[in-house]
mmCIF file of C-alpha atoms in Angstrom:
data_model
loop_
_atom_site.group_PDB
_atom_site.id
_atom_site.type_symbol
_atom_site.label_atom_id
_atom_site.label_comp_id
_atom_site.label_asym_id
_atom_site.label_seq_id
_atom_site.Cartn_x
_atom_site.Cartn_y
_atom_site.Cartn_z
ATOM 1 C CA UNK M 798 11.145 15.339 42.711
ATOM 2 C CA UNK M 799 10.892 12.094 40.770
ATOM 3 C CA UNK M 800 13.593 9.481 40.644
ATOM 4 C CA UNK M 801 14.198 8.201 37.101
ATOM 5 C CA UNK M 802 13.457 4.480 36.789
ATOM 6 C CA UNK M 803 16.387 2.092 36.598
ATOM 7 C CA UNK M 804 16.834 -0.113 33.580
ATOM 8 C CA UNK M 805 16.678 -3.916 34.009
ATOM 9 C CA UNK M 806 20.460 -4.287 33.865
ATOM 10 C CA UNK M 807 20.903 -1.878 36.782
ATOM 11 C CA UNK M 808 22.373 1.069 34.892
ATOM 12 C CA UNK M 809 20.626 4.395 35.245
ATOM 13 C CA UNK M 810 19.794 6.276 32.051
ATOM 14 C CA UNK M 811 17.789 9.421 31.625
ATOM 15 C CA UNK M 812 14.537 9.302 29.603
ATOM 16 C CA UNK M 813 16.075 11.672 27.028
ATOM 17 C CA UNK M 814 18.937 9.299 26.297
ATOM 18 C CA UNK M 815 16.447 6.444 25.871
ATOM 19 C CA UNK M 816 14.435 8.526 23.386
ATOM 20 C CA UNK M 817 17.561 9.453 21.464
ATOM 21 C CA UNK M 818 18.704 5.865 21.371
ATOM 22 C CA UNK M 819 15.361 4.547 20.076
ATOM 23 C CA UNK M 820 15.005 7.316 17.494
ATOM 24 C CA UNK M 821 18.542 6.673 16.256
ATOM 25 C CA UNK M 822 17.786 2.962 15.950
ATOM 26 C CA UNK M 823 14.544 3.634 14.113
ATOM 27 C CA UNK M 824 16.215 5.940 11.604
ATOM 28 C CA UNK M 825 19.025 3.432 11.052
ATOM 29 C CA UNK M 826 16.486 0.679 10.382
ATOM 30 C CA UNK M 827 14.599 2.935 8.006
ATOM 31 C CA UNK M 828 17.746 3.858 6.078
ATOM 32 C CA UNK M 829 18.938 0.260 5.832
ATOM 33 C CA UNK M 830 15.547 -0.987 4.650
ATOM 34 C CA UNK M 831 15.450 1.667 1.938
ATOM 35 C CA UNK M 832 18.927 0.870 0.701
ATOM 36 C CA UNK M 833 18.162 -2.848 0.641
ATOM 37 C CA UNK M 834 15.046 -2.294 -1.462
ATOM 38 C CA UNK M 835 17.032 -0.287 -4.012
ATOM 39 C CA UNK M 836 19.811 -2.841 -4.380
ATOM 40 C CA UNK M 837 17.816 -6.055 -4.370
ATOM 41 C CA UNK M 838 16.902 -6.886 -7.922
ATOM 42 C CA UNK M 839 14.915 -10.051 -7.258
ATOM 43 C CA UNK M 840 12.218 -10.200 -9.892
ATOM 44 C CA UNK M 841 8.715 -10.412 -8.542
ATOM 45 C CA UNK M 842 5.899 -12.279 -10.189
ATOM 46 C CA UNK M 843 2.976 -10.458 -11.796
ATOM 47 C CA UNK M 844 0.701 -11.594 -8.950
ATOM 48 C CA UNK M 845 3.048 -10.054 -6.359
ATOM 49 C CA UNK M 846 2.940 -6.763 -8.231
ATOM 50 C CA UNK M 847 -0.742 -6.570 -9.182
ATOM 51 C CA UNK M 848 -2.532 -8.535 -6.429
ATOM 52 C CA UNK M 849 -3.842 -5.479 -4.535
ATOM 53 C CA UNK M 850 -5.548 -3.784 -7.496
ATOM 54 C CA UNK M 851 -6.952 -7.122 -8.683
ATOM 55 C CA UNK M 852 -8.461 -7.749 -5.242
ATOM 56 C CA UNK M 853 -9.892 -4.201 -5.111
ATOM 57 C CA UNK M 854 -11.422 -4.626 -8.579
ATOM 58 C CA UNK M 855 -12.878 -8.021 -7.651
ATOM 59 C CA UNK M 856 -14.457 -6.699 -4.484
ATOM 60 C CA UNK M 857 -15.734 -3.666 -6.386
ATOM 61 C CA UNK M 858 -17.314 -5.846 -9.075
ATOM 62 C CA UNK M 859 -18.955 -8.066 -6.431
ATOM 63 C CA UNK M 860 -20.363 -5.074 -4.530
ATOM 64 C CA UNK M 861 -21.545 -3.528 -7.816
ATOM 65 C CA UNK M 862 -23.387 -6.740 -8.775
ATOM 66 C CA UNK M 863 -24.875 -6.955 -5.288
ATOM 67 C CA UNK M 864 -26.104 -3.376 -5.716
ATOM 68 C CA UNK M 865 -27.684 -4.297 -9.051
ATOM 69 C CA UNK M 866 -29.537 -7.188 -7.416
ATOM 70 C CA UNK M 867 -30.737 -5.036 -4.531
ATOM 71 C CA UNK M 868 -31.850 -2.283 -6.912
ATOM 72 C CA UNK M 869 -33.729 -4.756 -9.099
ATOM 73 C CA UNK M 870 -35.464 -6.129 -5.995
ATOM 74 C CA UNK M 871 -36.880 -2.672 -5.355
ATOM 75 C CA UNK M 872 -38.764 -2.928 -8.668
ATOM 76 C CA UNK M 873 -40.589 -6.050 -7.486
ATOM 77 C CA UNK M 874 -43.486 -5.674 -5.046
ATOM 78 C CA UNK M 875 -41.868 -6.540 -1.686
ATOM 79 C CA UNK M 876 -42.614 -5.445 1.874
ATOM 80 C CA UNK M 877 -39.414 -3.435 2.457
ATOM 81 C CA UNK M 878 -39.348 -1.623 -0.858
ATOM 82 C CA UNK M 879 -37.989 1.623 0.667
ATOM 83 C CA UNK M 880 -35.001 -0.154 2.193
ATOM 84 C CA UNK M 881 -34.049 -1.669 -1.161
ATOM 85 C CA UNK M 882 -34.444 1.700 -2.872
ATOM 86 C CA UNK M 883 -32.019 3.280 -0.392
ATOM 87 C CA UNK M 884 -29.421 0.497 -0.182
ATOM 88 C CA UNK M 885 -29.295 -0.499 -3.847
ATOM 89 C CA UNK M 886 -27.838 2.734 -5.241
ATOM 90 C CA UNK M 887 -25.435 2.965 -2.301
ATOM 91 C CA UNK M 888 -23.974 -0.468 -3.111
ATOM 92 C CA UNK M 889 -23.935 0.410 -6.815
ATOM 93 C CA UNK M 890 -21.913 3.554 -6.235
ATOM 94 C CA UNK M 891 -19.548 1.920 -3.724
ATOM 95 C CA UNK M 892 -18.882 -0.998 -6.066
ATOM 96 C CA UNK M 893 -18.324 1.293 -9.022
ATOM 97 C CA UNK M 894 -15.929 3.423 -6.988
ATOM 98 C CA UNK M 895 -13.842 0.390 -5.973
ATOM 99 C CA UNK M 896 -13.860 -0.943 -9.522
ATOM 100 C CA UNK M 897 -12.616 2.358 -10.953
ATOM 101 C CA UNK M 898 -9.970 2.718 -8.226
ATOM 102 C CA UNK M 899 -8.580 -0.710 -9.092
ATOM 103 C CA UNK M 900 -8.605 0.089 -12.798
ATOM 104 C CA UNK M 901 -6.723 3.358 -12.239
ATOM 105 C CA UNK M 902 -4.246 1.729 -9.850
ATOM 106 C CA UNK M 903 -2.854 -0.644 -12.529
ATOM 107 C CA UNK M 904 -1.361 2.051 -14.833
ATOM 108 C CA UNK M 905 0.110 3.793 -11.787
ATOM 109 C CA UNK M 906 1.910 0.586 -10.807
ATOM 110 C CA UNK M 907 3.167 0.103 -14.376
ATOM 111 C CA UNK M 908 4.566 3.639 -14.416
ATOM 112 C CA UNK M 909 6.267 3.056 -11.068
ATOM 113 C CA UNK M 910 7.844 -0.164 -12.348
ATOM 114 C CA UNK M 911 9.280 1.648 -15.383
ATOM 115 C CA UNK M 912 10.681 4.428 -13.185
ATOM 116 C CA UNK M 913 12.205 1.869 -10.828
ATOM 117 C CA UNK M 914 13.892 0.061 -13.727
ATOM 118 C CA UNK M 915 15.293 3.352 -15.031
ATOM 119 C CA UNK M 916 16.603 4.350 -11.602
ATOM 120 C CA UNK M 917 18.274 0.954 -11.102
ATOM 121 C CA UNK M 918 19.916 1.318 -14.511
ATOM 122 C CA UNK M 919 21.141 4.821 -13.658
ATOM 123 C CA UNK M 920 22.409 3.630 -10.263
ATOM 124 C CA UNK M 921 24.413 0.853 -11.924
ATOM 125 C CA UNK M 922 25.866 3.336 -14.440
ATOM 126 C CA UNK M 923 26.754 5.735 -11.665
ATOM 127 C CA UNK M 924 28.452 3.041 -9.602
ATOM 128 C CA UNK M 925 30.308 1.811 -12.696
ATOM 129 C CA UNK M 926 31.797 5.217 -13.494
ATOM 130 C CA UNK M 927 32.438 6.463 -9.951
ATOM 131 C CA UNK M 928 33.927 3.266 -8.516
ATOM 132 C CA UNK M 929 36.898 3.227 -10.886
#
């Protein structure tokens, strides 16, 4: 039979109560962070909103160009021609995939921003009418 470990302050608590306490705290933090994000209306700059897709597109374009260089090297008579023939198209496809993902991500973010503005407007209307 195991003896449950004592906490640092000397009080004895069961492992189940510790789990309940931490899960309760985690859910409270999650709820408070969500409510704060809805009510804070601090405007963010365009870079804050679009920096991830811009970075993905930049990396994709760089990898795509690197793939073009590697593929063009396979056309020249070099020792490791087979390696360039295998790696070039792989970098081309990876770069193109990242470039397209970044390009598709931008309209998704714009749509999200419009929905967020509408929901904030509806929340303010709701609070205006129900808080009277």
